């Protein structure tokens, strides 16, 4: 028998898409928001983004070389992680903070658990929360950037504090914020979260390219919006609908919903599970933002949801074709 | 190095390294995580636990023939609680600052699972002298372990060691290390290091798993069944014979031994059925 058949396990049907291509699309989708951030906050923001990406790739390379594992920096996932960390930094942050964040994200959150595909939470968000707890004053110092003069004067006229207040802190008090500025990104915040339209463009690009599924971002944003609308109406805010729109555009929810909650590794693979996950995210974000003390809670909501993903998947496992839940089998199991 | 079993040195070495209560047995996790915010707290907690552990082991071992089997847990607790109360009062009187910073964790030594564990696993069965040294070794092992964790947490998380500034003045403390998540992180990393040192775990096999590789000696679970013709040393027949015996198809070859095994065990159950029928 000369002819040998290759025996292998499923899947047998393969696509031309690779991790590298997917990550490349994600990077392209993130670029508009990065550009807006750099235009908004000046060249130092660009430096922060570069430092994050470089340190994250370096961390992955060094770790894998040190442990004599195959080096996987070529799949660009470390670049995406680094970029997301950079986008989560306030514009005036000391440069070494994103470096610590990148090392934590790559080594502790990702590689220690077995590398890409094995991490139980989104590495970039794990790093963000690590840094937020460790360096809370530096991480919440939203000093005004270059293009923010109009906003600063507006802030100065209404409150005593000149720096520090993000749009969300305003919304927390029930006050309104300029929706146009929120949409375009001419506001305070971390480098990559300010412009809702740039993030939305990136998200829609990923949707069109079929990199992500619509379920998680749309249901996340939708359930959050419905809850906020009800709360705003119940609290008697002047224009609940506008308030909801402002909540959706302000802070990290756009970045989180399109780019972080949809991480393949840390979101459910079952369609039913994705719906549960997205609703859970919406509810948690609403709890953090509207009920809790802090004004922002997207990152905590997402890493919390990441942790319950295995549980969600376990209970939403689809029925295999031709197999039904057999009562007799259950009884046999009990006996 | 071969130590004589149950000798004092062997017991100390066992507690410090071989069966370190924190890193190997993973006992007493609650005080390990909660009292390691500073090196001083850890030393205080570790030494008070050591004293209680050694003395309660000694007394429990002395009473091991008097304590009835079914009542041993309450008896152990009475002994342990007495020593904890003594240490509690002594610390309150002589080291009020340390007592205040350890707080509830001193009274909680009563239910510390290292102490309960050693009473149950060792002191309740063995003579007094080895039991005392077992308690001492375990206590010192606990102290050493939480001292390591606390030192790392304090230096990184506060830039100090025993309250003294050890990091340069420009150092920004990484607050998370003195908070709860830092405790878990440092604990996990030290357990990993300990495993690496102790059993060489974490060493990966050099070769990647290859599904088409022949697993000789077990033809039926080999992916090359039907392709390969080699006769493994441990098998009584060639793969071809295996297949022939199971009427030629791979599926049946795999199913064949599974069917044979229950056949042997099935006989008594069928007898039972008959018995119930009759």
PDB file of C-alpha atoms in Angstrom, chain A residues 66-276:
ATOM      1  CA  UNK A  66      13.755  32.635  28.301  1.00  0.00           C
ATOM      2  CA  UNK A  67      11.469  29.622  28.617  1.00  0.00           C
ATOM      3  CA  UNK A  68      12.608  28.148  25.297  1.00  0.00           C
ATOM      4  CA  UNK A  69       9.119  28.219  23.839  1.00  0.00           C
ATOM      5  CA  UNK A  70       8.255  28.934  20.214  1.00  0.00           C
ATOM      6  CA  UNK A  71       8.309  32.706  19.777  1.00  0.00           C
ATOM      7  CA  UNK A  72       4.836  33.939  18.827  1.00  0.00           C
ATOM      8  CA  UNK A  73       5.402  37.661  18.429  1.00  0.00           C
ATOM      9  CA  UNK A  74       4.717  37.222  14.711  1.00  0.00           C
ATOM     10  CA  UNK A  75       0.997  36.651  15.288  1.00  0.00           C
ATOM     11  CA  UNK A  76       0.679  40.336  16.292  1.00  0.00           C
ATOM     12  CA  UNK A  77      -1.490  39.573  19.304  1.00  0.00           C
ATOM     13  CA  UNK A  78       1.089  41.234  21.543  1.00  0.00           C
ATOM     14  CA  UNK A  79       0.887  44.332  19.352  1.00  0.00           C
ATOM     15  CA  UNK A  80      -2.884  44.468  19.848  1.00  0.00           C
ATOM     16  CA  UNK A  81      -2.488  44.018  23.591  1.00  0.00           C
ATOM     17  CA  UNK A  82       0.151  46.753  23.697  1.00  0.00           C
ATOM     18  CA  UNK A  83      -1.965  49.093  21.604  1.00  0.00           C
ATOM     19  CA  UNK A  84      -4.989  48.554  23.841  1.00  0.00           C
ATOM     20  CA  UNK A  85      -2.873  49.215  26.939  1.00  0.00           C
ATOM     21  CA  UNK A  86      -1.566  52.408  25.391  1.00  0.00           C
ATOM     22  CA  UNK A  87      -5.088  53.503  24.486  1.00  0.00           C
ATOM     23  CA  UNK A  88      -6.101  52.947  28.106  1.00  0.00           C
ATOM     24  CA  UNK A  89      -3.488  55.340  29.479  1.00  0.00           C
ATOM     25  CA  UNK A  90      -4.246  58.931  30.402  1.00  0.00           C
ATOM     26  CA  UNK A  91      -2.305  61.292  28.127  1.00  0.00           C
ATOM     27  CA  UNK A  92       0.096  62.661  30.758  1.00  0.00           C
ATOM     28  CA  UNK A  93       1.111  59.325  32.272  1.00  0.00           C
ATOM     29  CA  UNK A  94       4.825  58.708  33.069  1.00  0.00           C
ATOM     30  CA  UNK A  95       6.207  56.446  30.332  1.00  0.00           C
ATOM     31  CA  UNK A  96       7.203  53.599  32.679  1.00  0.00           C
ATOM     32  CA  UNK A  97       3.648  52.891  33.813  1.00  0.00           C
ATOM     33  CA  UNK A  98       2.517  51.422  30.456  1.00  0.00           C
ATOM     34  CA  UNK A  99       5.752  49.399  30.448  1.00  0.00           C
ATOM     35  CA  UNK A 100       4.859  47.796  33.780  1.00  0.00           C
ATOM     36  CA  UNK A 101       1.334  47.277  32.477  1.00  0.00           C
ATOM     37  CA  UNK A 102       2.560  45.571  29.312  1.00  0.00           C
ATOM     38  CA  UNK A 103       4.855  43.237  31.201  1.00  0.00           C
ATOM     39  CA  UNK A 104       2.045  42.351  33.592  1.00  0.00           C
ATOM     40  CA  UNK A 105      -0.416  41.790  30.748  1.00  0.00           C
ATOM     41  CA  UNK A 106       1.881  39.602  28.694  1.00  0.00           C
ATOM     42  CA  UNK A 107       3.708  37.667  31.383  1.00  0.00           C
ATOM     43  CA  UNK A 108       1.209  37.326  34.208  1.00  0.00           C
ATOM     44  CA  UNK A 109      -2.169  37.445  32.481  1.00  0.00           C
ATOM     45  CA  UNK A 110      -1.274  35.762  29.196  1.00  0.00           C
ATOM     46  CA  UNK A 111       1.904  33.681  29.193  1.00  0.00           C
ATOM     47  CA  UNK A 112       1.748  32.207  32.687  1.00  0.00           C
ATOM     48  CA  UNK A 113      -1.623  30.716  31.809  1.00  0.00           C
ATOM     49  CA  UNK A 114      -0.250  29.239  28.606  1.00  0.00           C
ATOM     50  CA  UNK A 115      -0.112  32.029  26.040  1.00  0.00           C
ATOM     51  CA  UNK A 116      -2.632  33.196  23.476  1.00  0.00           C
ATOM     52  CA  UNK A 117      -5.865  31.248  23.730  1.00  0.00           C
ATOM     53  CA  UNK A 118      -5.315  30.189  27.321  1.00  0.00           C
ATOM     54  CA  UNK A 119      -5.642  33.492  29.165  1.00  0.00           C
ATOM     55  CA  UNK A 120      -8.748  33.720  31.334  1.00  0.00           C
ATOM     56  CA  UNK A 121      -9.111  37.464  31.070  1.00  0.00           C
ATOM     57  CA  UNK A 122      -8.297  40.090  28.525  1.00  0.00           C
ATOM     58  CA  UNK A 123      -4.592  40.873  29.075  1.00  0.00           C
ATOM     59  CA  UNK A 124      -4.930  44.572  28.305  1.00  0.00           C
ATOM     60  CA  UNK A 125      -7.804  44.980  30.732  1.00  0.00           C
ATOM     61  CA  UNK A 126      -6.057  42.913  33.378  1.00  0.00           C
ATOM     62  CA  UNK A 127      -3.134  45.304  33.064  1.00  0.00           C
ATOM     63  CA  UNK A 128      -5.392  48.347  33.152  1.00  0.00           C
ATOM     64  CA  UNK A 129      -7.001  47.217  36.404  1.00  0.00           C
ATOM     65  CA  UNK A 130      -3.604  46.304  37.838  1.00  0.00           C
ATOM     66  CA  UNK A 131      -2.315  49.778  37.068  1.00  0.00           C
ATOM     67  CA  UNK A 132      -5.508  51.472  38.226  1.00  0.00           C
ATOM     68  CA  UNK A 133      -5.204  49.842  41.638  1.00  0.00           C
ATOM     69  CA  UNK A 134      -1.436  50.327  41.856  1.00  0.00           C
ATOM     70  CA  UNK A 135      -1.024  53.851  40.571  1.00  0.00           C
ATOM     71  CA  UNK A 136      -4.460  55.319  41.093  1.00  0.00           C
ATOM     72  CA  UNK A 137      -3.374  58.951  41.191  1.00  0.00           C
ATOM     73  CA  UNK A 138      -1.280  58.733  38.010  1.00  0.00           C
ATOM     74  CA  UNK A 139      -3.922  56.662  36.230  1.00  0.00           C
ATOM     75  CA  UNK A 140      -6.723  59.129  36.917  1.00  0.00           C
ATOM     76  CA  UNK A 141      -4.762  62.281  36.220  1.00  0.00           C
ATOM     77  CA  UNK A 142      -6.535  63.461  33.103  1.00  0.00           C
ATOM     78  CA  UNK A 143      -4.616  66.692  32.671  1.00  0.00           C
ATOM     79  CA  UNK A 144      -5.847  68.704  29.749  1.00  0.00           C
ATOM     80  CA  UNK A 145      -4.271  67.962  26.399  1.00  0.00           C
ATOM     81  CA  UNK A 146      -3.525  70.326  23.554  1.00  0.00           C
ATOM     82  CA  UNK A 147      -6.864  70.482  21.835  1.00  0.00           C
ATOM     83  CA  UNK A 148      -8.920  70.793  24.954  1.00  0.00           C
ATOM     84  CA  UNK A 149      -8.907  74.495  25.627  1.00  0.00           C
ATOM     85  CA  UNK A 150     -12.570  74.957  24.864  1.00  0.00           C
ATOM     86  CA  UNK A 151     -13.499  72.198  27.236  1.00  0.00           C
ATOM     87  CA  UNK A 152     -11.263  73.440  30.009  1.00  0.00           C
ATOM     88  CA  UNK A 153     -12.798  76.875  29.963  1.00  0.00           C
ATOM     89  CA  UNK A 154     -16.197  75.249  30.072  1.00  0.00           C
ATOM     90  CA  UNK A 155     -15.182  73.137  33.032  1.00  0.00           C
ATOM     91  CA  UNK A 156     -13.618  76.083  34.811  1.00  0.00           C
ATOM     92  CA  UNK A 157     -16.804  78.068  34.522  1.00  0.00           C
ATOM     93  CA  UNK A 158     -18.926  75.414  36.164  1.00  0.00           C
ATOM     94  CA  UNK A 159     -16.697  73.940  38.854  1.00  0.00           C
ATOM     95  CA  UNK A 160     -13.580  74.741  40.834  1.00  0.00           C
ATOM     96  CA  UNK A 161     -11.518  71.846  39.572  1.00  0.00           C
ATOM     97  CA  UNK A 162      -9.655  72.427  36.360  1.00  0.00           C
ATOM     98  CA  UNK A 163      -8.240  69.008  35.702  1.00  0.00           C
ATOM     99  CA  UNK A 164      -9.423  65.592  36.794  1.00  0.00           C
ATOM    100  CA  UNK A 165     -13.038  65.652  35.763  1.00  0.00           C
ATOM    101  CA  UNK A 166     -13.858  63.405  32.830  1.00  0.00           C
ATOM    102  CA  UNK A 167     -17.162  63.672  30.993  1.00  0.00           C
ATOM    103  CA  UNK A 168     -18.371  60.683  32.986  1.00  0.00           C
ATOM    104  CA  UNK A 169     -17.764  62.473  36.254  1.00  0.00           C
ATOM    105  CA  UNK A 170     -20.137  65.142  34.986  1.00  0.00           C
ATOM    106  CA  UNK A 171     -22.754  62.714  33.869  1.00  0.00           C
ATOM    107  CA  UNK A 172     -22.508  61.063  37.273  1.00  0.00           C
ATOM    108  CA  UNK A 173     -24.029  64.155  38.810  1.00  0.00           C
ATOM    109  CA  UNK A 174     -26.858  64.060  36.294  1.00  0.00           C
ATOM    110  CA  UNK A 175     -25.602  67.092  34.400  1.00  0.00           C
ATOM    111  CA  UNK A 176     -25.487  67.146  30.609  1.00  0.00           C
ATOM    112  CA  UNK A 177     -22.375  67.219  28.510  1.00  0.00           C
ATOM    113  CA  UNK A 178     -21.773  68.365  24.977  1.00  0.00           C
ATOM    114  CA  UNK A 179     -22.785  65.326  22.916  1.00  0.00           C
ATOM    115  CA  UNK A 180     -20.971  66.564  19.805  1.00  0.00           C
ATOM    116  CA  UNK A 181     -17.673  66.827  21.654  1.00  0.00           C
ATOM    117  CA  UNK A 182     -18.164  63.341  23.087  1.00  0.00           C
ATOM    118  CA  UNK A 183     -18.885  61.961  19.661  1.00  0.00           C
ATOM    119  CA  UNK A 184     -15.864  63.538  18.021  1.00  0.00           C
ATOM    120  CA  UNK A 185     -13.497  63.030  20.907  1.00  0.00           C
ATOM    121  CA  UNK A 186     -12.675  66.566  21.969  1.00  0.00           C
ATOM    122  CA  UNK A 187     -12.914  65.645  25.644  1.00  0.00           C
ATOM    123  CA  UNK A 188     -10.779  64.436  28.517  1.00  0.00           C
ATOM    124  CA  UNK A 189     -10.122  60.799  29.139  1.00  0.00           C
ATOM    125  CA  UNK A 190      -7.624  58.106  28.295  1.00  0.00           C
ATOM    126  CA  UNK A 191      -5.862  58.301  24.920  1.00  0.00           C
ATOM    127  CA  UNK A 192      -8.012  55.909  22.953  1.00  0.00           C
ATOM    128  CA  UNK A 193     -11.482  56.216  24.431  1.00  0.00           C
ATOM    129  CA  UNK A 194     -12.476  59.786  23.735  1.00  0.00           C
ATOM    130  CA  UNK A 195     -13.808  59.619  20.203  1.00  0.00           C
ATOM    131  CA  UNK A 196     -16.970  57.584  19.916  1.00  0.00           C
ATOM    132  CA  UNK A 197     -17.163  57.973  16.154  1.00  0.00           C
ATOM    133  CA  UNK A 198     -13.621  56.706  15.538  1.00  0.00           C
ATOM    134  CA  UNK A 199     -14.228  53.674  17.728  1.00  0.00           C
ATOM    135  CA  UNK A 200     -17.583  53.065  16.106  1.00  0.00           C
ATOM    136  CA  UNK A 201     -15.957  53.228  12.673  1.00  0.00           C
ATOM    137  CA  UNK A 202     -13.363  50.673  13.770  1.00  0.00           C
ATOM    138  CA  UNK A 203     -16.037  48.429  15.251  1.00  0.00           C
ATOM    139  CA  UNK A 204     -18.159  48.537  12.123  1.00  0.00           C
ATOM    140  CA  UNK A 205     -15.061  47.785  10.034  1.00  0.00           C
ATOM    141  CA  UNK A 206     -14.500  44.651  12.119  1.00  0.00           C
ATOM    142  CA  UNK A 207     -18.171  43.721  11.725  1.00  0.00           C
ATOM    143  CA  UNK A 208     -18.022  44.129   7.966  1.00  0.00           C
ATOM    144  CA  UNK A 209     -14.821  42.115   7.742  1.00  0.00           C
ATOM    145  CA  UNK A 210     -16.533  39.441   9.861  1.00  0.00           C
ATOM    146  CA  UNK A 211     -13.805  39.553  12.466  1.00  0.00           C
ATOM    147  CA  UNK A 212     -16.333  40.049  15.242  1.00  0.00           C
ATOM    148  CA  UNK A 213     -19.946  39.073  15.644  1.00  0.00           C
ATOM    149  CA  UNK A 214     -22.628  41.730  16.174  1.00  0.00           C
ATOM    150  CA  UNK A 215     -24.101  40.021  19.213  1.00  0.00           C
ATOM    151  CA  UNK A 216     -21.706  41.008  21.975  1.00  0.00           C
ATOM    152  CA  UNK A 217     -21.186  44.718  21.206  1.00  0.00           C
ATOM    153  CA  UNK A 218     -24.753  45.449  20.134  1.00  0.00           C
ATOM    154  CA  UNK A 219     -26.445  43.617  22.992  1.00  0.00           C
ATOM    155  CA  UNK A 220     -23.928  45.021  25.483  1.00  0.00           C
ATOM    156  CA  UNK A 221     -24.522  48.601  24.383  1.00  0.00           C
ATOM    157  CA  UNK A 222     -28.252  47.968  23.980  1.00  0.00           C
ATOM    158  CA  UNK A 223     -28.860  46.479  27.403  1.00  0.00           C
ATOM    159  CA  UNK A 224     -26.740  49.187  29.002  1.00  0.00           C
ATOM    160  CA  UNK A 225     -28.647  51.912  27.134  1.00  0.00           C
ATOM    161  CA  UNK A 226     -32.038  50.544  28.152  1.00  0.00           C
ATOM    162  CA  UNK A 227     -31.021  50.374  31.807  1.00  0.00           C
ATOM    163  CA  UNK A 228     -29.565  53.884  31.757  1.00  0.00           C
ATOM    164  CA  UNK A 229     -32.645  55.247  30.037  1.00  0.00           C
ATOM    165  CA  UNK A 230     -34.901  53.769  32.712  1.00  0.00           C
ATOM    166  CA  UNK A 231     -32.655  55.047  35.500  1.00  0.00           C
ATOM    167  CA  UNK A 232     -32.415  58.519  34.015  1.00  0.00           C
ATOM    168  CA  UNK A 233     -36.170  58.683  33.599  1.00  0.00           C
ATOM    169  CA  UNK A 234     -36.748  57.389  37.127  1.00  0.00           C
ATOM    170  CA  UNK A 235     -34.353  59.960  38.559  1.00  0.00           C
ATOM    171  CA  UNK A 236     -36.089  62.731  36.630  1.00  0.00           C
ATOM    172  CA  UNK A 237     -33.095  63.936  34.576  1.00  0.00           C
ATOM    173  CA  UNK A 238     -34.042  66.692  32.167  1.00  0.00           C
ATOM    174  CA  UNK A 239     -33.546  64.749  28.936  1.00  0.00           C
ATOM    175  CA  UNK A 240     -33.189  61.005  29.536  1.00  0.00           C
ATOM    176  CA  UNK A 241     -32.633  60.164  25.873  1.00  0.00           C
ATOM    177  CA  UNK A 242     -29.800  62.619  25.443  1.00  0.00           C
ATOM    178  CA  UNK A 243     -28.342  61.521  28.757  1.00  0.00           C
ATOM    179  CA  UNK A 244     -28.305  57.926  27.554  1.00  0.00           C
ATOM    180  CA  UNK A 245     -26.568  58.902  24.345  1.00  0.00           C
ATOM    181  CA  UNK A 246     -23.970  60.793  26.343  1.00  0.00           C
ATOM    182  CA  UNK A 247     -23.403  57.815  28.642  1.00  0.00           C
ATOM    183  CA  UNK A 248     -22.897  55.608  25.600  1.00  0.00           C
ATOM    184  CA  UNK A 249     -20.371  57.949  24.021  1.00  0.00           C
ATOM    185  CA  UNK A 250     -18.445  58.878  27.156  1.00  0.00           C
ATOM    186  CA  UNK A 251     -15.788  56.819  28.858  1.00  0.00           C
ATOM    187  CA  UNK A 252     -14.526  53.430  27.837  1.00  0.00           C
ATOM    188  CA  UNK A 253     -17.755  51.690  26.884  1.00  0.00           C
ATOM    189  CA  UNK A 254     -17.260  52.042  23.106  1.00  0.00           C
ATOM    190  CA  UNK A 255     -13.668  50.816  23.273  1.00  0.00           C
ATOM    191  CA  UNK A 256     -14.669  48.052  25.663  1.00  0.00           C
ATOM    192  CA  UNK A 257     -17.732  46.876  23.770  1.00  0.00           C
ATOM    193  CA  UNK A 258     -16.154  46.722  20.313  1.00  0.00           C
ATOM    194  CA  UNK A 259     -12.578  45.723  21.032  1.00  0.00           C
ATOM    195  CA  UNK A 260     -12.275  44.180  24.472  1.00  0.00           C
ATOM    196  CA  UNK A 261     -15.503  42.367  25.230  1.00  0.00           C
ATOM    197  CA  UNK A 262     -15.272  40.705  21.814  1.00  0.00           C
ATOM    198  CA  UNK A 263     -11.857  39.134  22.482  1.00  0.00           C
ATOM    199  CA  UNK A 264     -12.195  35.579  21.142  1.00  0.00           C
ATOM    200  CA  UNK A 265     -10.302  33.992  23.988  1.00  0.00           C
ATOM    201  CA  UNK A 266     -12.282  35.527  26.807  1.00  0.00           C
ATOM    202  CA  UNK A 267     -15.807  35.608  25.409  1.00  0.00           C
ATOM    203  CA  UNK A 268     -18.209  32.672  25.048  1.00  0.00           C
ATOM    204  CA  UNK A 269     -18.253  30.752  21.785  1.00  0.00           C
ATOM    205  CA  UNK A 270     -21.865  29.620  22.028  1.00  0.00           C
ATOM    206  CA  UNK A 271     -24.414  32.064  20.528  1.00  0.00           C
ATOM    207  CA  UNK A 272     -26.702  31.780  23.536  1.00  0.00           C
ATOM    208  CA  UNK A 273     -23.713  32.275  25.798  1.00  0.00           C
ATOM    209  CA  UNK A 274     -22.715  35.418  23.947  1.00  0.00           C
ATOM    210  CA  UNK A 275     -26.140  36.933  24.597  1.00  0.00           C
ATOM    211  CA  UNK A 276     -25.939  36.126  28.307  1.00  0.00           C
TER     212      UNK A 276
END
